[in-house]
XYZ file of C-alpha atoms in Angstrom:
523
model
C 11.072 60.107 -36.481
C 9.035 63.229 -35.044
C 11.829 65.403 -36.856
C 11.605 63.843 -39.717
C 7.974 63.613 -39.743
C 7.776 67.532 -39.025
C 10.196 67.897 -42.083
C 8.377 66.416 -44.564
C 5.027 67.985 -43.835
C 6.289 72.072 -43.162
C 6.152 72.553 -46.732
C 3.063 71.749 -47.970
C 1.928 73.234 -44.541
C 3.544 76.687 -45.430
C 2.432 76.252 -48.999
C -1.031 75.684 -47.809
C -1.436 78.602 -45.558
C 0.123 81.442 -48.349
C -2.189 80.150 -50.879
C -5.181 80.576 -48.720
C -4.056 83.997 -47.628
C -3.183 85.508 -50.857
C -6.356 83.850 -52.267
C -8.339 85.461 -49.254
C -10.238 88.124 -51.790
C -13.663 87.147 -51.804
C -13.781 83.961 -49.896
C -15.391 83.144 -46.665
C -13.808 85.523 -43.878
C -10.408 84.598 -41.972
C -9.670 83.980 -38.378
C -6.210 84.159 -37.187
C -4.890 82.950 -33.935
C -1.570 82.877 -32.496
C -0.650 80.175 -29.202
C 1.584 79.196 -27.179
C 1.758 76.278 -25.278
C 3.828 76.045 -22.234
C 3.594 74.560 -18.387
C 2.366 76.420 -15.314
C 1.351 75.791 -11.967
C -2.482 75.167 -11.478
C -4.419 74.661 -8.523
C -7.924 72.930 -9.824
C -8.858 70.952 -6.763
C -6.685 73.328 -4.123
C -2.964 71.423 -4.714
C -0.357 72.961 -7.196
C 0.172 70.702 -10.169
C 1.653 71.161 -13.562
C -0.573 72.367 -16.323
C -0.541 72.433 -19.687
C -1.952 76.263 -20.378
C -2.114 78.253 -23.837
C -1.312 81.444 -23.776
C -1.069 81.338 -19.940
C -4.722 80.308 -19.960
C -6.182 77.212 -18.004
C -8.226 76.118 -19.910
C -7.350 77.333 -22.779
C -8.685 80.673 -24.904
C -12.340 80.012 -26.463
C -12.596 80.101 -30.283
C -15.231 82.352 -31.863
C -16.357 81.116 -34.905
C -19.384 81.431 -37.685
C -20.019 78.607 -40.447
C -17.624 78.642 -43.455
C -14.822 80.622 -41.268
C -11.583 79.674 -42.512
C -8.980 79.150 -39.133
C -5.546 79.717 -38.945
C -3.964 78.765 -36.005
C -0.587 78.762 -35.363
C 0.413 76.702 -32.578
C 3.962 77.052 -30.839
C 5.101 74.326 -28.724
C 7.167 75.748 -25.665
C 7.045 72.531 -23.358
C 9.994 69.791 -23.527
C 8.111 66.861 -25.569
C 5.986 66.628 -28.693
C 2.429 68.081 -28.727
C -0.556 67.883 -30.856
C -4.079 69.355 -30.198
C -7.363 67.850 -31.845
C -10.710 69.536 -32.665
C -13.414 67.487 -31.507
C -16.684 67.174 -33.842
C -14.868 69.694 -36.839
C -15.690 67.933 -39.279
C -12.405 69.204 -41.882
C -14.005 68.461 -44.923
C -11.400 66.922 -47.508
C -8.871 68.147 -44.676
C -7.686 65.210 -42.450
C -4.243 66.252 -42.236
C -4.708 69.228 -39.858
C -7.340 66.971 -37.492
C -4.462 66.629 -35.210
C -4.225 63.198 -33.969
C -1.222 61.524 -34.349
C -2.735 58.906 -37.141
C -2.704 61.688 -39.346
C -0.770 64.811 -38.043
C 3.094 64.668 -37.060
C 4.089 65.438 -33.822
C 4.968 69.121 -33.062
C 8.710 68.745 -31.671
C 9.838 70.826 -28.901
C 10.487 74.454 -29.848
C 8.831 74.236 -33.210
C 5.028 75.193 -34.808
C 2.470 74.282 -36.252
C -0.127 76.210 -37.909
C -3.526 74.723 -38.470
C -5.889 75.593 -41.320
C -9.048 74.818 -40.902
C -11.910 75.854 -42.685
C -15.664 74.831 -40.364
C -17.749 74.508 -43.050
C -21.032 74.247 -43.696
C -20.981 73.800 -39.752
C -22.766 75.370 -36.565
C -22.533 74.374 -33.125
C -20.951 73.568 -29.548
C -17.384 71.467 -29.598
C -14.031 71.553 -27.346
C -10.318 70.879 -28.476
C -7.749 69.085 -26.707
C -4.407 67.916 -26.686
C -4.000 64.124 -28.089
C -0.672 62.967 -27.558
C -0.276 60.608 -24.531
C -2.042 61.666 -21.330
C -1.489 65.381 -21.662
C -5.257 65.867 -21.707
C -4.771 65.224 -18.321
C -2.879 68.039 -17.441
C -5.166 70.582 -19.208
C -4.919 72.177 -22.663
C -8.309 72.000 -23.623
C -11.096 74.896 -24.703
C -14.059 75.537 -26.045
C -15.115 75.802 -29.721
C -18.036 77.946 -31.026
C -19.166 77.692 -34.232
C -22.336 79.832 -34.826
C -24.837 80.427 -37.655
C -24.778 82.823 -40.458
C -26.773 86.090 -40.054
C -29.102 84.991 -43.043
C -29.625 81.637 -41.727
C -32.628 81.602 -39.258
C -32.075 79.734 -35.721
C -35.115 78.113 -34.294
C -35.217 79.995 -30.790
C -34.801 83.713 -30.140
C -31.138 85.140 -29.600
C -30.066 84.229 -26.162
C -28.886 87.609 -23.396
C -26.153 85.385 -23.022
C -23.784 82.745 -24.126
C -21.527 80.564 -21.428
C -19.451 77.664 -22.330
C -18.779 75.068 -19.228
C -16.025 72.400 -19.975
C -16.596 69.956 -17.168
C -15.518 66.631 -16.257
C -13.222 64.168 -14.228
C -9.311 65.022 -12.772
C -6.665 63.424 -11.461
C -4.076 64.910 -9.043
C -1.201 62.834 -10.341
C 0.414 64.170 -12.693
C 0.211 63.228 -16.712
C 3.242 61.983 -16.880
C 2.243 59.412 -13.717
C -0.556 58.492 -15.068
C 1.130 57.721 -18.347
C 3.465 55.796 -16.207
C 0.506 53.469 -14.638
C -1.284 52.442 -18.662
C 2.497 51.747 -19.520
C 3.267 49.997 -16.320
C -0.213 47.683 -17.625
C -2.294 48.651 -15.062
C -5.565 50.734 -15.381
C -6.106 54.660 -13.991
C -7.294 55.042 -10.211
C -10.561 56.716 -9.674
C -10.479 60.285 -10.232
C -9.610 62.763 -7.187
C -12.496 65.085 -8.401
C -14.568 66.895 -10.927
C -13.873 70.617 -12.288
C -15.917 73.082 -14.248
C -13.996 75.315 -16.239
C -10.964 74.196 -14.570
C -11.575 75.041 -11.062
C -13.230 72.621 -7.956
C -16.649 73.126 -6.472
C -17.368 76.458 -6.105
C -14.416 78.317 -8.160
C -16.303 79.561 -11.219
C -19.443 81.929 -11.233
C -21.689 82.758 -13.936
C -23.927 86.469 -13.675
C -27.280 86.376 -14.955
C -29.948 88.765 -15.270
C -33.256 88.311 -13.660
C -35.817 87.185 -16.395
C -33.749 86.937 -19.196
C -32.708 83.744 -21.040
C -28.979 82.180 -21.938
C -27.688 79.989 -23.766
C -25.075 76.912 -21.773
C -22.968 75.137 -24.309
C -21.379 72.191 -22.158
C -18.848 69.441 -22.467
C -17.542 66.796 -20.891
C -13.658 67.038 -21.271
C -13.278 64.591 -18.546
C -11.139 61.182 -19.069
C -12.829 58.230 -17.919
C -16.248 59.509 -16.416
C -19.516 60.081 -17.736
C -21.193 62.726 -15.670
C -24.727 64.861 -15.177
C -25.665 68.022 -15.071
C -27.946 70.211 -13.564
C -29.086 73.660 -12.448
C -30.766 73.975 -8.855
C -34.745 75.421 -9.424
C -33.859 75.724 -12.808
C -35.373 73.912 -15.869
C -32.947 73.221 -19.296
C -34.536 73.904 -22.875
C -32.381 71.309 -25.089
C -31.614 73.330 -28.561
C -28.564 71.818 -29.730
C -26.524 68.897 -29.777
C -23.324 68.725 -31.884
C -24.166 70.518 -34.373
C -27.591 69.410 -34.716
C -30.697 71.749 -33.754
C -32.885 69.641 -31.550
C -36.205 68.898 -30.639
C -36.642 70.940 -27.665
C -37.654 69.398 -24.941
C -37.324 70.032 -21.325
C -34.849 68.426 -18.895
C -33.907 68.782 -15.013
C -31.260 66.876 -15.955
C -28.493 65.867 -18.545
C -26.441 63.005 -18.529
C -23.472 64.009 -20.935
C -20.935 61.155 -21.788
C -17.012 61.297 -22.391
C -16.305 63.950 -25.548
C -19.916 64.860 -25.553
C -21.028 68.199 -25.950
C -24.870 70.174 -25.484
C -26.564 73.217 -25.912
C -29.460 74.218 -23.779
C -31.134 77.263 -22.715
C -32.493 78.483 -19.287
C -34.151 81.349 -18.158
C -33.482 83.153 -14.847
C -37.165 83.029 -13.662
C -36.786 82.176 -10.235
C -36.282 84.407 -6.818
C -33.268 86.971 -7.197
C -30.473 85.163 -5.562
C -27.538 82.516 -6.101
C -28.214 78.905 -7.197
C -25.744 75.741 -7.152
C -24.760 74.620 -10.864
C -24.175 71.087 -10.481
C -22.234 68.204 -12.238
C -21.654 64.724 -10.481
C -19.948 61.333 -11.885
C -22.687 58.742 -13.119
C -22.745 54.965 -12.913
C -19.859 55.455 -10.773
C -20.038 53.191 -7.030
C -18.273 56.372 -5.288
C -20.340 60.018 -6.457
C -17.926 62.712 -7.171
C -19.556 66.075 -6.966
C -18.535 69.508 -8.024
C -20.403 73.100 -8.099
C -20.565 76.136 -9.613
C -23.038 79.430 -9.018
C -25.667 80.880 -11.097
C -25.461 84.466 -9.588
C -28.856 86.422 -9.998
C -27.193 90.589 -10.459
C -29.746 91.152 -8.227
C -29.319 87.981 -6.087
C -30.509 89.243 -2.675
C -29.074 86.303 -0.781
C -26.542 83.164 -1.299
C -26.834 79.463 -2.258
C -29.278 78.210 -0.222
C -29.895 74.379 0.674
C -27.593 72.034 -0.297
C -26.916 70.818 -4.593
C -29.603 69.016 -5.955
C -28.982 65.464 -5.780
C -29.330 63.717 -9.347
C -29.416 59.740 -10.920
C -26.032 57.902 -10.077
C -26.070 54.303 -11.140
C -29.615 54.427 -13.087
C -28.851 52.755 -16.686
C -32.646 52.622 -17.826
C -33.105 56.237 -17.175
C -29.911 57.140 -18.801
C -31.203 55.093 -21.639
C -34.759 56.492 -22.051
C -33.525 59.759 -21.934
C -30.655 59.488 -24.839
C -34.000 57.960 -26.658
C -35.647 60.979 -26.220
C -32.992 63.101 -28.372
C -34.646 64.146 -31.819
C -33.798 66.173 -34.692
C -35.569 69.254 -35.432
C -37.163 68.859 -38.693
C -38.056 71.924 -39.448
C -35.302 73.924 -38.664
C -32.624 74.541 -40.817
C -28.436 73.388 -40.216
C -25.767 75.559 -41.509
C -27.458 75.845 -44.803
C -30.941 76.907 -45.309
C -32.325 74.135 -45.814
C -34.573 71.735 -42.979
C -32.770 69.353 -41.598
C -35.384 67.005 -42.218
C -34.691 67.108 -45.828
C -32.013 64.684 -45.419
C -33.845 61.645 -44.979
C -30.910 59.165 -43.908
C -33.293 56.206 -42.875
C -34.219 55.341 -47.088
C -31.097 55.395 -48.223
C -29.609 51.929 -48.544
C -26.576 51.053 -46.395
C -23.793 50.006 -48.305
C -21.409 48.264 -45.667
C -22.159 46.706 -41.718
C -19.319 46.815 -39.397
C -19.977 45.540 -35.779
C -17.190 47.049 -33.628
C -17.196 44.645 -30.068
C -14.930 46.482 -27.485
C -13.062 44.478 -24.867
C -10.273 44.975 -22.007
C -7.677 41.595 -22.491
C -4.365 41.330 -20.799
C -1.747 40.965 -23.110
C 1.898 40.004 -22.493
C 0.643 40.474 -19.075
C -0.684 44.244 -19.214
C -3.686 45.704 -19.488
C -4.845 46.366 -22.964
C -7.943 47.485 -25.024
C -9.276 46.080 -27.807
C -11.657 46.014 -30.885
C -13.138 42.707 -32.483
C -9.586 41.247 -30.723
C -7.271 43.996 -32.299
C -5.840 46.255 -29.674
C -3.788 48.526 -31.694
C -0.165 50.355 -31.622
C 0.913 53.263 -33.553
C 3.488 53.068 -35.887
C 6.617 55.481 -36.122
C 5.584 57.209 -39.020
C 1.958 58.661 -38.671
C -0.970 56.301 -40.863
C -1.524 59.586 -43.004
C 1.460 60.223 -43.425
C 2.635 56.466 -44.900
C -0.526 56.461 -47.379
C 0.091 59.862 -48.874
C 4.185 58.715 -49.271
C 3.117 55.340 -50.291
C 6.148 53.924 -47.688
C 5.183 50.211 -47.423
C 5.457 47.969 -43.825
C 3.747 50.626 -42.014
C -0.192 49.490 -41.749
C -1.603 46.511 -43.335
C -4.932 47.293 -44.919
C -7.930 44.460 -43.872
C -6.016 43.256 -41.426
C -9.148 43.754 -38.548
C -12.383 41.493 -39.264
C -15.618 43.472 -39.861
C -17.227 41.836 -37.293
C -16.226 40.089 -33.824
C -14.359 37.514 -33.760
C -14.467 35.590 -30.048
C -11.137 35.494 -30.104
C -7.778 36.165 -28.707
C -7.056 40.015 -28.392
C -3.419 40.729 -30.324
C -1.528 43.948 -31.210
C -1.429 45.487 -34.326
C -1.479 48.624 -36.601
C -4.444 47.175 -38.522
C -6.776 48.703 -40.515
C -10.025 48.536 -42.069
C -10.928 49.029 -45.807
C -14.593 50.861 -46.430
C -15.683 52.520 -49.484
C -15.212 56.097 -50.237
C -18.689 57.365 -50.569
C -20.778 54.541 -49.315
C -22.928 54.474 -46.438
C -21.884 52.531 -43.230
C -24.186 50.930 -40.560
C -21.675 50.496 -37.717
C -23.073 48.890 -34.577
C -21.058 49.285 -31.225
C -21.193 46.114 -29.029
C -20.312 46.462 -25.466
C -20.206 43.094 -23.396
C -18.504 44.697 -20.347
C -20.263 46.151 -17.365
C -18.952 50.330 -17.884
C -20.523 52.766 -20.138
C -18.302 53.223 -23.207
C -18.253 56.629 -25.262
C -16.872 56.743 -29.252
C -16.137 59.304 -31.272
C -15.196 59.357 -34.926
C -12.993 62.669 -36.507
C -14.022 64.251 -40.220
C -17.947 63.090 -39.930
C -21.385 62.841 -37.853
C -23.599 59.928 -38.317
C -27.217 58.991 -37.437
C -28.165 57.420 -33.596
C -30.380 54.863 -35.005
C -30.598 52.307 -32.400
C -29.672 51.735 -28.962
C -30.705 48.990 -26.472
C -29.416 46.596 -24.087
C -28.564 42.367 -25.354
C -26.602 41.597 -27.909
C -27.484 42.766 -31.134
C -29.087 40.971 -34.231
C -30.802 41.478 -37.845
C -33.714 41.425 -36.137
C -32.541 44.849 -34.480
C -33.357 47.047 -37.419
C -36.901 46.852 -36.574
C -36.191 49.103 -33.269
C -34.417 51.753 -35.621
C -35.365 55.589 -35.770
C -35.610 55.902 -39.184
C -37.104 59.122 -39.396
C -36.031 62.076 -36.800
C -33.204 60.669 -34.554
C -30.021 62.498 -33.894
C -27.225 63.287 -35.951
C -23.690 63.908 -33.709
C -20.339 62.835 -33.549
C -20.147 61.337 -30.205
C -22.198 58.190 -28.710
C -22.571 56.175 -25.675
C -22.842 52.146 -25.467
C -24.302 51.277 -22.410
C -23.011 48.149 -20.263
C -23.954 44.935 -22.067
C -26.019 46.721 -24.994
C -25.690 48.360 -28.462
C -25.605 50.805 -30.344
C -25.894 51.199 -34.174
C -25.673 54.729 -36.646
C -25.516 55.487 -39.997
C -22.776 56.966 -41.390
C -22.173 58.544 -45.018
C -18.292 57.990 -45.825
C -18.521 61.069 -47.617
C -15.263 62.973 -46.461
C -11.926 62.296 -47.933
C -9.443 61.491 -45.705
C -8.169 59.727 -42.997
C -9.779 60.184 -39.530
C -9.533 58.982 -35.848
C -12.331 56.563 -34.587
C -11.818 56.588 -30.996
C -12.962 55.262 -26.965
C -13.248 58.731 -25.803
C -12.035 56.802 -22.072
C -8.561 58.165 -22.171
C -7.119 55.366 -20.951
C -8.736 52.665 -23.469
C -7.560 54.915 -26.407
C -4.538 55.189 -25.148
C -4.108 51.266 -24.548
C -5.604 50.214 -27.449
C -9.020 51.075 -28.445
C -9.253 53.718 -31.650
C -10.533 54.128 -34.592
C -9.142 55.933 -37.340
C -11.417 55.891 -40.663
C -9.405 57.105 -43.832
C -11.934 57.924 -47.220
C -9.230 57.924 -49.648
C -10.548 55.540 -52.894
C -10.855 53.202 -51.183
C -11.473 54.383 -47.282
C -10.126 52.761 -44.728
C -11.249 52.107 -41.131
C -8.048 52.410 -38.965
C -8.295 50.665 -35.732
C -6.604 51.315 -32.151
């Protein structure tokens, strides 16, 4: 079916790509990139394993970026099974078929290429890619993704000496095709063997400042299962940024960043001219995994001293309290020069309420995820795919309630109708007692609401109407809720997912598809 799939698709692929080059006179500049994705021998936490590098890089080459770039990247697949990579938080307006999940993208096949066109517009800010097939996210193949502002656009803080991106986040030693082998076997992952930054183990990765000058961090948790913090020893973190969205800027010691989330901060080399421990450690976890990097001072006149700040561990309030403390800067303006306060998403009527309750059942005796009781499997022909080709049998529209259901969990390729150009109010419900993370391709939506108990009508009177966060990515917190706003205002169909590797993987995704109607798609 991959063959066939990759058949169907390489026309209108090439078609795509020499219309937007020969049509390249006067539009928004182009980008070209050329990869190759093969296996190599890493070392990340001191044993060899088998990576998944691109173009011999672990992780993978950053992309450079400004608002309304137009991307063409042409991926080759050199390992021995099919491969897909994802951009997490582009939004690919009207452009769902290059967001590289296998709901809407086919599989690249061994030997063969794909070239992406993407176009990040109207767009700034700090994302990651990955690859989304199976568990090779485990095995690397992930980078960072820069999308800056225009020259004529203002930014709301002075231009940084310096810009560093860290992917951090959670690792296994096993390799991704073992721990494939354990979700398929029905059981769930082990605890991680350790954290990296930048792909290397405490320690491996140093980043050279200069004394008294400021730089901007842009970081992301790329882990799989693992929400973690971050911090900077003697150093304070200026919050500018969060997916896309310039921030209030507040002050932090600390960040707790959640699976697929992604931050910007600034911080200033003001203290005594020597090297200081960057540190990231797992959160809510009953084992603390721990790794460091350096902040080296060009002048440093001595090494890390003491040992890594110590930060909060199993602390859900302050967790809480401090994703509460996010807000939008009102003032400043997005990718367009306009405030992003002009937007003002809390009087516009919602149009649609879906409550989306996560669970873990065992079905047929495995381990399985679920949503309001549907834990879904893909079908051999990608969702996308099936719609645009009309081929009947292969999803059943309406087929997932709205709303829980209390329940026996069941498989299915379900999805869930919406309406193309309405405006959703989706609340996440979490009854279990682990922090969930969701995602959702193609849009960003308001952080309303979040608070522990079950959620009710009576809820709405807690909402941030006014200047709350706009991303892509948002935690649930054990036994609480969530609830954002969401304009369905992107054509297309799009992955909704459990950013926990493992749940997505087993079950628990989302794809949302805005084609007259839209559809929610469910896994």
């Amino acid at each position: 079916m991959v063959d066939e799939c990759y058949s169907k698709s390489t026309w209108s692929l090439t078609l795509v790509v020499l219309l937007f080059v020969t049509r390249a006179v006067g539009e928004d500049p182009y980008r070209f990139y050329t990869w190759n994705v093969t296996y190599g021998d890493i070392y990340p936490l001191g044993l060899k394993q088998q990576g998944i590098l691109i173009n011999g890089q672990f992780p993978g080459p950053q992309i450079e970026s400004v608002t309304n770039d137009n991307l063409i990247i042409s991926v080759f697949n050199s390992l021995d099974e099919p491969f897909l990579i994802s951009w997490n938080g582009v939004q690919q307006r009207r452009n769902s078929w290059q967001d590289g999940v296998y709901g809407t993208n086919c599989p690249i096949p061994p030997g063969k290429n794909l070239t992406y066109v993407l176009q990040v517009k109207d767009q700034i800010g700090s994302y990651f890619y990955f690859p989304s097939l199976g568990m090779h996210k485990a095995a690397g193949g992930f980078g960072g993704f820069k999308i800056a502002s225009r020259s004529v656009i203002p930014v709301p803080f002075p231009p940084p000496a310096g810009d560093f991106t860290i992917l951090a986040g959670d690792w296994f030693k096993m390799n991704h095709t073992d721990l494939k082998a354990i979700l398929d076997g029905g059981s769930d992952l082990p605890f991680p063997d350790g954290l990296l930054i930048n792909g290397r183990g405490s320690n491996g990765y140093t980043f050279t400042v200069d004394q008294g000058k400021t730089y901007r961090l842009r970081i992301s948790n790329v882990g799989l299962t693992t929400s973690i913090n971050f911090r900077i020893q003697g150093h304070k973190m200026l919050l500018v940024e969060v997916e896309g969205t310039h921030s209030l800027q507040n002050t932090y010691d600390s960040l707790d960043i959640h699976l697929g989330q992604s931050y910007s901060v600034l911080v200033t080399a003001d203290q005594a001219a020597q090297d200081y421990f960057i540190v990231v450690s797992t959160r809510f976890t009953s084992q603390v995994l721990t790794a460091t990097s350096i902040l080296h001072y060009s002048n440093s006149a001595g090494s890390v001293s003491d040992s890594p700040p110590g930060g909060p561990t199993i602390q859900i309030d302050w967790s809480l309290e401090q994703a509460r403390s996010l807000r939008r800067n009102l003032t400043a303006s997005g990718p367009r020069p306009n405030p992003q306060g002009s937007y003002h998403y809390g009087l516009i009527n919602t149009t649609h309420t879906v409550r989306l309750q996560n669970s873990a059942p065992i079905i047929n005796g495995k381990q399985r995820y679920a949503v309001n009781s549907v834990s879904f499997i893909p079908a051999d022909t990608p969702l996308k795919l099936a719609d645009h080709f009309n081929i009947p049998g292969v999803f059943s529209l309406g087929s997932i309630s709205d709303n829980p259901t209390g329940g026996g969990a069941y498989l299915q390729t379900s999805v869930m109708a919406a309406d193309f150009r309405g405006y959703a109010e989706i609340i996440f419900e979490n009854s279990e007692d682990n922090v969930q993370s969701w995602h959702i391709d193609g849009h960003s939506f308001f952080v309303v609401g979040m608070d522990g108990g079950q959620w009710s009508p009576a809820s709405r009177l807690t909402y941030n109407l006014r200047d709350t966060i706009s991303r892509c990515t948002v935690q649930v917190y054990p036994a609480s809720w969530t609830a954002v706003y969401m304009p369905l205002d992107n054509v297309g169909m799009w992955n909704v997912r459990s950013e926990n590797w493992a749940r997505q993987y087993l079950g628990t995704t989302i794809l949302s598809s805005s084609l007259l109607p839209s559809k929610f798609l469910e896994r």
